[in-house]
mmCIF file of C-alpha atoms and ligand atoms in Angstrom:
data_model
loop_
_atom_site.group_PDB
_atom_site.id
_atom_site.type_symbol
_atom_site.label_atom_id
_atom_site.label_comp_id
_atom_site.label_asym_id
_atom_site.label_seq_id
_atom_site.Cartn_x
_atom_site.Cartn_y
_atom_site.Cartn_z
ATOM 1 C CA UNK A 1 0.000 0.000 0.000
ATOM 2 C CA UNK A 2 1.219 3.506 -0.820
ATOM 3 C CA UNK A 3 1.098 6.364 1.675
ATOM 4 C CA UNK A 4 2.711 9.586 2.879
ATOM 5 C CA UNK A 5 4.786 10.029 6.031
ATOM 6 C CA UNK A 6 3.011 12.771 7.972
ATOM 7 C CA UNK A 7 5.109 12.752 11.143
ATOM 8 C CA UNK A 8 7.899 10.947 12.914
ATOM 9 C CA UNK A 9 8.185 10.405 16.647
ATOM 10 C CA UNK A 10 10.662 8.270 18.558
ATOM 11 C CA UNK A 11 11.749 6.065 15.682
ATOM 12 C CA UNK A 12 8.202 5.558 14.402
ATOM 13 C CA UNK A 13 6.869 6.971 11.178
ATOM 14 C CA UNK A 14 3.189 7.764 10.903
ATOM 15 C CA UNK A 15 2.030 6.989 7.404
ATOM 16 C CA UNK A 16 -1.269 8.237 6.011
ATOM 17 C CA UNK A 17 -2.563 5.674 3.531
ATOM 18 C CA UNK A 18 -6.107 5.686 2.149
ATOM 19 C CA UNK A 19 -8.087 6.789 5.209
ATOM 20 C CA UNK A 20 -5.884 5.421 7.968
ATOM 21 C CA UNK A 21 -2.682 6.346 9.742
ATOM 22 C CA UNK A 22 -0.269 3.462 10.300
ATOM 23 C CA UNK A 23 2.506 3.440 12.871
ATOM 24 C CA UNK A 24 5.480 2.172 10.902
ATOM 25 C CA UNK A 25 9.073 1.125 11.387
ATOM 26 C CA UNK A 26 11.573 1.448 8.564
ATOM 27 C CA UNK A 27 13.178 -1.682 7.160
ATOM 28 C CA UNK A 28 16.914 -1.980 7.863
ATOM 29 C CA UNK A 29 17.675 -1.855 4.160
ATOM 30 C CA UNK A 30 17.424 1.964 4.191
ATOM 31 C CA UNK A 31 20.285 2.257 6.670
ATOM 32 C CA UNK A 32 22.481 0.289 4.290
ATOM 33 C CA UNK A 33 21.416 2.508 1.408
ATOM 34 C CA UNK A 34 21.989 5.577 3.617
ATOM 35 C CA UNK A 35 18.507 6.937 3.028
ATOM 36 C CA UNK A 36 16.442 8.084 5.966
ATOM 37 C CA UNK A 37 12.694 8.108 5.537
ATOM 38 C CA UNK A 38 11.603 11.722 5.928
ATOM 39 C CA UNK A 39 8.344 13.508 6.559
ATOM 40 C CA UNK A 40 6.644 14.049 3.218
ATOM 41 C CA UNK A 41 8.087 10.910 1.683
ATOM 42 C CA UNK A 42 5.750 8.795 -0.394
ATOM 43 C CA UNK A 43 6.374 5.256 0.763
ATOM 44 C CA UNK A 44 5.282 1.710 0.110
ATOM 45 C CA UNK A 45 4.192 -0.010 3.324
ATOM 46 C CA UNK A 46 3.217 -3.492 4.411
ATOM 47 C CA UNK A 47 0.648 -3.423 7.166
ATOM 48 C CA UNK A 48 -0.849 -5.673 9.770
ATOM 49 C CA UNK A 49 -3.618 -4.018 11.731
ATOM 50 C CA UNK A 50 -2.640 -0.466 12.643
ATOM 51 C CA UNK A 51 1.085 -1.175 12.388
ATOM 52 C CA UNK A 52 3.272 -1.432 9.374
ATOM 53 C CA UNK A 53 6.737 -1.319 7.943
ATOM 54 C CA UNK A 54 8.159 0.909 5.259
ATOM 55 C CA UNK A 55 9.517 -1.244 2.460
ATOM 56 C CA UNK A 56 10.213 1.369 -0.216
ATOM 57 C CA UNK A 57 10.700 5.122 -0.550
ATOM 58 C CA UNK A 58 9.608 6.616 -3.866
ATOM 59 C CA UNK A 59 11.712 9.197 -5.716
ATOM 60 C CA UNK A 60 11.504 12.668 -4.200
ATOM 61 C CA UNK A 61 10.243 15.699 -6.128
ATOM 62 C CA UNK A 62 12.104 18.019 -3.764
ATOM 63 C CA UNK A 63 14.006 17.813 -0.525
ATOM 64 C CA UNK A 64 14.275 20.574 2.050
ATOM 65 C CA UNK A 65 17.178 20.109 4.463
ATOM 66 C CA UNK A 66 16.072 22.451 7.236
ATOM 67 C CA UNK A 67 13.582 21.412 8.420
ATOM 68 C CA UNK A 68 13.954 18.026 6.704
ATOM 69 C CA UNK A 69 10.838 17.497 4.578
ATOM 70 C CA UNK A 70 10.482 15.711 1.246
ATOM 71 C CA UNK A 71 8.183 16.507 -1.674
ATOM 72 C CA UNK A 72 7.166 20.060 -0.824
ATOM 73 C CA UNK A 73 5.647 21.554 -3.996
ATOM 74 C CA UNK A 74 4.891 25.071 -2.892
ATOM 75 C CA UNK A 75 6.334 27.467 -0.337
ATOM 76 C CA UNK A 76 3.769 29.961 0.904
ATOM 77 C CA UNK A 77 5.797 32.902 2.166
ATOM 78 C CA UNK A 78 3.590 34.600 4.691
ATOM 79 C CA UNK A 79 4.229 38.230 5.557
ATOM 80 C CA UNK A 80 2.088 40.570 7.610
ATOM 81 C CA UNK A 81 0.777 43.773 6.050
ATOM 82 C CA UNK A 82 1.723 45.274 9.415
ATOM 83 C CA UNK A 83 2.845 44.007 12.825
ATOM 84 C CA UNK A 84 5.487 42.843 12.143
ATOM 85 C CA UNK A 85 6.392 45.331 9.395
ATOM 86 C CA UNK A 86 7.428 43.368 6.276
ATOM 87 C CA UNK A 87 11.062 43.394 5.176
ATOM 88 C CA UNK A 88 11.363 43.370 1.399
ATOM 89 C CA UNK A 89 14.905 42.055 1.605
ATOM 90 C CA UNK A 90 13.781 39.092 3.698
ATOM 91 C CA UNK A 91 10.941 38.376 1.259
ATOM 92 C CA UNK A 92 13.382 38.417 -1.651
ATOM 93 C CA UNK A 93 15.822 36.151 0.143
ATOM 94 C CA UNK A 94 13.130 33.626 1.020
ATOM 95 C CA UNK A 95 11.745 33.623 -2.521
ATOM 96 C CA UNK A 96 15.215 32.750 -3.816
ATOM 97 C CA UNK A 97 15.782 30.192 -1.094
ATOM 98 C CA UNK A 98 12.583 28.325 -1.945
ATOM 99 C CA UNK A 99 13.623 28.026 -5.582
ATOM 100 C CA UNK A 100 17.117 26.863 -4.621
ATOM 101 C CA UNK A 101 15.323 23.995 -2.894
ATOM 102 C CA UNK A 102 13.265 23.246 -6.013
ATOM 103 C CA UNK A 103 10.109 24.572 -4.401
ATOM 104 C CA UNK A 104 7.702 26.962 -6.131
ATOM 105 C CA UNK A 105 7.378 30.127 -4.024
ATOM 106 C CA UNK A 106 4.152 32.080 -3.626
ATOM 107 C CA UNK A 107 3.657 35.219 -1.554
ATOM 108 C CA UNK A 108 0.840 35.615 0.954
ATOM 109 C CA UNK A 109 0.137 38.978 2.579
ATOM 110 C CA UNK A 110 -1.797 38.380 5.796
ATOM 111 C CA UNK A 111 -3.365 40.884 8.212
ATOM 112 C CA UNK A 112 -4.785 42.931 5.335
ATOM 113 C CA UNK A 113 -7.479 44.019 7.791
ATOM 114 C CA UNK A 114 -4.801 46.259 9.333
ATOM 115 C CA UNK A 115 -3.416 47.612 6.059
ATOM 116 C CA UNK A 116 -3.956 46.781 2.388
ATOM 117 C CA UNK A 117 -0.375 46.916 1.122
ATOM 118 C CA UNK A 118 -1.369 46.804 -2.541
ATOM 119 C CA UNK A 119 2.084 48.266 -3.195
ATOM 120 C CA UNK A 120 3.707 45.008 -2.102
ATOM 121 C CA UNK A 121 1.180 42.964 -4.069
ATOM 122 C CA UNK A 122 1.935 44.940 -7.239
ATOM 123 C CA UNK A 123 5.679 44.858 -6.667
ATOM 124 C CA UNK A 124 5.770 41.061 -6.548
ATOM 125 C CA UNK A 125 3.205 40.451 -9.264
ATOM 126 C CA UNK A 126 5.313 42.644 -11.541
ATOM 127 C CA UNK A 127 8.347 40.568 -10.638
ATOM 128 C CA UNK A 128 6.463 37.435 -11.742
ATOM 129 C CA UNK A 129 5.098 35.905 -8.551
ATOM 130 C CA UNK A 130 1.590 34.930 -7.517
ATOM 131 C CA UNK A 131 0.370 36.943 -4.540
ATOM 132 C CA UNK A 132 -2.509 36.191 -2.182
ATOM 133 C CA UNK A 133 -3.939 38.884 0.084
ATOM 134 C CA UNK A 134 -5.730 37.494 3.110
ATOM 135 C CA UNK A 135 -6.845 38.200 6.625
ATOM 136 C CA UNK A 136 -6.878 35.227 8.958
ATOM 137 C CA UNK A 137 -8.579 37.402 11.545
ATOM 138 C CA UNK A 138 -11.506 38.381 9.295
ATOM 139 C CA UNK A 139 -11.438 35.169 7.253
ATOM 140 C CA UNK A 140 -10.967 37.159 4.023
ATOM 141 C CA UNK A 141 -9.366 35.705 0.915
ATOM 142 C CA UNK A 142 -8.841 32.373 2.609
ATOM 143 C CA UNK A 143 -11.245 30.411 0.368
ATOM 144 C CA UNK A 144 -9.280 31.344 -2.717
ATOM 145 C CA UNK A 145 -6.058 30.367 -0.980
ATOM 146 C CA UNK A 146 -7.575 27.072 0.130
ATOM 147 C CA UNK A 147 -8.545 26.232 -3.443
ATOM 148 C CA UNK A 148 -5.057 27.012 -4.641
ATOM 149 C CA UNK A 149 -3.488 24.738 -2.023
ATOM 150 C CA UNK A 150 -5.615 21.686 -2.719
ATOM 151 C CA UNK A 151 -3.806 18.762 -4.263
ATOM 152 C CA UNK A 152 -0.293 19.907 -3.416
ATOM 153 C CA UNK A 153 2.055 19.932 -0.446
ATOM 154 C CA UNK A 154 2.587 23.460 0.795
ATOM 155 C CA UNK A 155 5.043 24.668 3.402
ATOM 156 C CA UNK A 156 4.109 27.834 5.274
ATOM 157 C CA UNK A 157 7.137 29.982 6.013
ATOM 158 C CA UNK A 158 7.621 33.409 7.504
ATOM 159 C CA UNK A 159 8.684 35.336 10.548
ATOM 160 C CA UNK A 160 7.207 34.676 13.931
ATOM 161 C CA UNK A 161 3.934 36.521 14.436
ATOM 162 C CA UNK A 162 2.894 36.947 10.795
ATOM 163 C CA UNK A 163 -0.026 34.560 11.319
ATOM 164 C CA UNK A 164 1.126 31.196 9.985
ATOM 165 C CA UNK A 165 -0.629 29.138 12.653
ATOM 166 C CA UNK A 166 -3.777 31.255 12.360
ATOM 167 C CA UNK A 167 -3.852 30.596 8.612
ATOM 168 C CA UNK A 168 -3.043 26.908 8.996
ATOM 169 C CA UNK A 169 -5.969 26.540 11.393
ATOM 170 C CA UNK A 170 -8.375 28.079 8.883
ATOM 171 C CA UNK A 171 -7.030 26.084 5.957
ATOM 172 C CA UNK A 172 -7.385 22.780 7.816
ATOM 173 C CA UNK A 173 -10.635 23.512 9.650
ATOM 174 C CA UNK A 174 -12.652 20.969 7.615
ATOM 175 C CA UNK A 175 -10.219 18.147 8.233
ATOM 176 C CA UNK A 176 -9.043 18.733 11.789
ATOM 177 C CA UNK A 177 -10.682 19.384 15.107
ATOM 178 C CA UNK A 178 -10.859 23.111 15.828
ATOM 179 C CA UNK A 179 -7.678 24.266 17.470
ATOM 180 C CA UNK A 180 -5.816 21.092 16.606
ATOM 181 C CA UNK A 181 -3.177 22.763 14.475
ATOM 182 C CA UNK A 182 -2.548 25.671 16.790
ATOM 183 C CA UNK A 183 -2.465 23.361 19.789
ATOM 184 C CA UNK A 184 0.056 21.107 18.113
ATOM 185 C CA UNK A 185 2.166 23.988 16.899
ATOM 186 C CA UNK A 186 1.883 25.793 20.228
ATOM 187 C CA UNK A 187 2.927 22.769 22.229
ATOM 188 C CA UNK A 188 6.332 22.666 20.612
ATOM 189 C CA UNK A 189 6.920 26.382 20.851
ATOM 190 C CA UNK A 190 9.502 26.368 23.623
ATOM 191 C CA UNK A 191 11.297 23.228 22.548
ATOM 192 C CA UNK A 192 12.244 22.107 19.074
ATOM 193 C CA UNK A 193 8.996 22.071 17.183
ATOM 194 C CA UNK A 194 8.368 18.865 15.357
ATOM 195 C CA UNK A 195 7.181 19.188 11.819
ATOM 196 C CA UNK A 196 3.942 17.533 10.835
ATOM 197 C CA UNK A 197 1.917 17.387 7.639
ATOM 198 C CA UNK A 198 -1.770 18.237 7.936
ATOM 199 C CA UNK A 199 -4.098 16.893 5.281
ATOM 200 C CA UNK A 200 -6.558 19.069 3.372
ATOM 201 C CA UNK A 201 -10.017 17.819 2.514
ATOM 202 C CA UNK A 202 -9.508 18.164 -1.234
ATOM 203 C CA UNK A 203 -6.199 16.352 -1.069
ATOM 204 C CA UNK A 204 -2.815 17.854 -0.424
ATOM 205 C CA UNK A 205 -0.957 18.696 2.747
ATOM 206 C CA UNK A 206 0.164 21.808 4.603
ATOM 207 C CA UNK A 207 2.933 22.243 7.146
ATOM 208 C CA UNK A 208 4.749 24.892 9.134
ATOM 209 C CA UNK A 209 8.486 25.325 8.594
ATOM 210 C CA UNK A 210 9.866 26.960 11.726
ATOM 211 C CA UNK A 211 13.215 28.598 11.142
ATOM 212 C CA UNK A 212 13.149 28.648 7.351
ATOM 213 C CA UNK A 213 12.969 32.436 7.257
ATOM 214 C CA UNK A 214 16.296 32.788 9.062
ATOM 215 C CA UNK A 215 18.295 30.578 6.689
ATOM 216 C CA UNK A 216 21.066 32.099 4.602
ATOM 217 C CA UNK A 217 21.353 31.178 0.937
ATOM 218 C CA UNK A 218 23.354 28.039 0.292
ATOM 219 C CA UNK A 219 24.114 25.805 -2.627
ATOM 220 C CA UNK A 220 24.362 28.339 -5.456
ATOM 221 C CA UNK A 221 27.149 30.534 -6.797
ATOM 222 C CA UNK A 222 26.848 34.320 -6.838
ATOM 223 C CA UNK A 223 26.927 34.253 -10.643
ATOM 224 C CA UNK A 224 23.861 32.014 -10.748
ATOM 225 C CA UNK A 225 21.801 34.236 -8.449
ATOM 226 C CA UNK A 226 20.107 36.227 -11.230
ATOM 227 C CA UNK A 227 18.424 33.039 -12.461
ATOM 228 C CA UNK A 228 16.450 33.008 -9.209
ATOM 229 C CA UNK A 229 14.909 36.417 -9.965
ATOM 230 C CA UNK A 230 12.041 35.819 -12.455
ATOM 231 C CA UNK A 231 12.208 39.364 -13.845
ATOM 232 C CA UNK A 232 15.930 38.897 -14.568
ATOM 233 C CA UNK A 233 15.928 35.399 -15.964
ATOM 234 C CA UNK A 234 13.437 36.579 -18.591
ATOM 235 C CA UNK A 235 16.298 38.559 -20.142
ATOM 236 C CA UNK A 236 18.799 35.782 -20.566
ATOM 237 C CA UNK A 237 21.593 36.610 -23.045
ATOM 238 C CA UNK A 238 20.376 40.160 -23.685
ATOM 239 C CA UNK A 239 23.295 41.977 -22.024
ATOM 240 C CA UNK A 240 26.398 42.992 -23.969
ATOM 241 C CA UNK A 241 28.648 40.608 -22.072
ATOM 242 C CA UNK A 242 28.051 36.898 -21.988
ATOM 243 C CA UNK A 243 27.590 35.770 -18.409
ATOM 244 C CA UNK A 244 26.907 39.350 -17.304
ATOM 245 C CA UNK A 245 26.480 39.432 -13.532
ATOM 246 C CA UNK A 246 24.392 42.627 -13.837
ATOM 247 C CA UNK A 247 26.594 44.289 -11.230
ATOM 248 C CA UNK A 248 29.380 46.349 -12.855
ATOM 249 C CA UNK A 249 29.286 45.490 -16.550
ATOM 250 C CA UNK A 250 28.490 48.213 -19.115
ATOM 251 C CA UNK A 251 25.458 47.918 -21.432
ATOM 252 C CA UNK A 252 23.625 45.753 -18.947
ATOM 253 C CA UNK A 253 19.967 45.262 -19.860
ATOM 254 C CA UNK A 254 19.033 44.574 -16.249
ATOM 255 C CA UNK A 255 20.623 47.767 -14.936
ATOM 256 C CA UNK A 256 18.903 49.735 -17.702
ATOM 257 C CA UNK A 257 15.566 48.256 -16.717
ATOM 258 C CA UNK A 258 16.174 49.182 -13.086
ATOM 259 C CA UNK A 259 16.915 52.737 -14.194
ATOM 260 C CA UNK A 260 13.746 52.935 -16.279
ATOM 261 C CA UNK A 261 11.719 51.490 -13.400
ATOM 262 C CA UNK A 262 10.680 48.341 -15.234
ATOM 263 C CA UNK A 263 12.551 46.267 -12.653
ATOM 264 C CA UNK A 264 11.948 47.442 -9.080
ATOM 265 C CA UNK A 265 14.950 49.032 -7.414
ATOM 266 C CA UNK A 266 14.203 47.210 -4.149
ATOM 267 C CA UNK A 267 14.419 43.903 -5.992
ATOM 268 C CA UNK A 268 17.686 44.896 -7.623
ATOM 269 C CA UNK A 269 18.966 46.132 -4.247
ATOM 270 C CA UNK A 270 18.244 42.721 -2.723
ATOM 271 C CA UNK A 271 19.956 41.117 -5.693
ATOM 272 C CA UNK A 272 23.193 43.061 -5.215
ATOM 273 C CA UNK A 273 23.158 42.501 -1.455
ATOM 274 C CA UNK A 274 22.643 38.748 -1.829
ATOM 275 C CA UNK A 275 25.233 38.670 -4.617
ATOM 276 C CA UNK A 276 27.817 40.197 -2.294
ATOM 277 C CA UNK A 277 26.926 37.780 0.482
ATOM 278 C CA UNK A 278 27.329 34.795 -1.826
ATOM 279 C CA UNK A 279 30.650 36.156 -3.126
ATOM 280 C CA UNK A 280 32.032 36.677 0.366
ATOM 281 C CA UNK A 281 31.037 33.169 1.450
ATOM 282 C CA UNK A 282 32.943 31.831 -1.528
ATOM 283 C CA UNK A 283 36.047 33.865 -0.653
ATOM 284 C CA UNK A 284 35.855 32.713 2.920
ATOM 285 C CA UNK A 285 35.510 29.059 1.911
ATOM 286 C CA UNK A 286 38.596 29.290 -0.286
ATOM 287 C CA UNK A 287 40.866 30.209 2.645
HETATM 288 N N1 LIG B 1 -5.103 41.828 12.782
HETATM 289 C C1 LIG B 1 -4.775 40.572 12.476
HETATM 290 N N2 LIG B 1 -4.102 39.806 13.357
HETATM 291 C C2 LIG B 1 -3.785 38.543 13.012
HETATM 292 C C3 LIG B 1 -4.130 38.007 11.746
HETATM 293 N N3 LIG B 1 -3.657 36.739 11.679
HETATM 294 C C4 LIG B 1 -3.043 36.496 12.853
HETATM 295 N N4 LIG B 1 -3.120 37.574 13.672
HETATM 296 C C5 LIG B 1 -2.575 37.699 15.032
HETATM 297 O O1 LIG B 1 -1.154 37.728 14.962
HETATM 298 C C6 LIG B 1 -0.581 37.038 16.073
HETATM 299 C C7 LIG B 1 0.374 35.963 15.600
HETATM 300 O O2 LIG B 1 -0.355 34.963 14.907
HETATM 301 P P1 LIG B 1 0.183 33.463 14.771
HETATM 302 O O3 LIG B 1 -0.778 32.736 13.915
HETATM 303 O O4 LIG B 1 0.491 32.894 16.102
HETATM 304 O O5 LIG B 1 1.562 33.740 14.001
HETATM 305 P P2 LIG B 1 2.702 32.688 13.589
HETATM 306 O O6 LIG B 1 3.233 33.142 12.285
HETATM 307 O O7 LIG B 1 2.197 31.299 13.652
HETATM 308 O O8 LIG B 1 3.791 32.934 14.696
HETATM 309 P P3 LIG B 1 4.841 31.860 15.276
HETATM 310 O O9 LIG B 1 4.031 30.709 15.776
HETATM 311 O O10 LIG B 1 5.547 32.600 16.364
HETATM 312 O O11 LIG B 1 5.744 31.481 14.135
HETATM 313 C C8 LIG B 1 -1.752 36.489 16.883
HETATM 314 O O12 LIG B 1 -2.001 37.371 17.943
HETATM 315 C C9 LIG B 1 -2.908 36.492 15.896
HETATM 316 O O13 LIG B 1 -4.150 36.654 16.523
HETATM 317 C C10 LIG B 1 -4.862 38.844 10.827
HETATM 318 O O14 LIG B 1 -5.216 38.475 9.703
HETATM 319 N N5 LIG B 1 -5.140 40.114 11.249
HETATM 320 ZN ZN1 LIG B 2 23.605 42.429 -17.298
#
């Protein structure tokens, strides 16, 4: 039987398969192959009663290292319209970081009951991202978001206090007892939170990814960074110099578009800042 690992506790994996959750152990063969079953993995299990064992792990679509979760399709980057004030640099960094991990990033502006922030919506739509504006408090825009999330595995990421648990509770209210998500997320607050997938009623899973927003970029070179900015990768090979880094080169299409306002200066500012960070990491590693 095929299923999805939704959580792991004390050496057991809890596998959701058809309408049941099976408490499973992993076969020793994975240790030899040096693969560890991970939350989000699609696995083949053999069951007897409520127990089972994992006999195969199917190929992963994506793999996030921190927190370790397999097969995340979408990263919903949640920011608050206000309280806490959004940082455009942090948004840009997280958008890039999701794509580095092979995960499709989408922006979600919560707390729009406090402020609209259509400026941020426009900024990121122009850059090529999908943007959802919601209010968990007033239950606005959440139906549209719910529809979008069905059928895929979505990680919620964002700073503490932006409303991730509030949104997760609303999104899962048909499938979970009221308060289940927030209780589970709350419980782990002062220790290491364990990650768990919550199922949606139209299929698909959602999860919280504590700590993702504080990760630095890893795994790409500075000269590849522009490919992680949708509005820049649309202009591949248009600059005068092949392999233009869009930093100091003359006749740079990207810099011209920043000057004309077609590419937002905040986005380009984040690009140069992240570029420098990636360069300095490289220099440091060489020593
Ligand atoms: N005005 C307003 N407040 C909200 C909204 N959504 C959440 N809040 C409030 O913002 C605070 C933080 O919400 P949480 O859902 O706990 O935020 P979180 O992102 O899960 O925070 P961490 O668990 O610390 O990562 C709570 O006091 C919520 O009541 C909203 O749409 N509008
Ligand atoms: Zn250029």
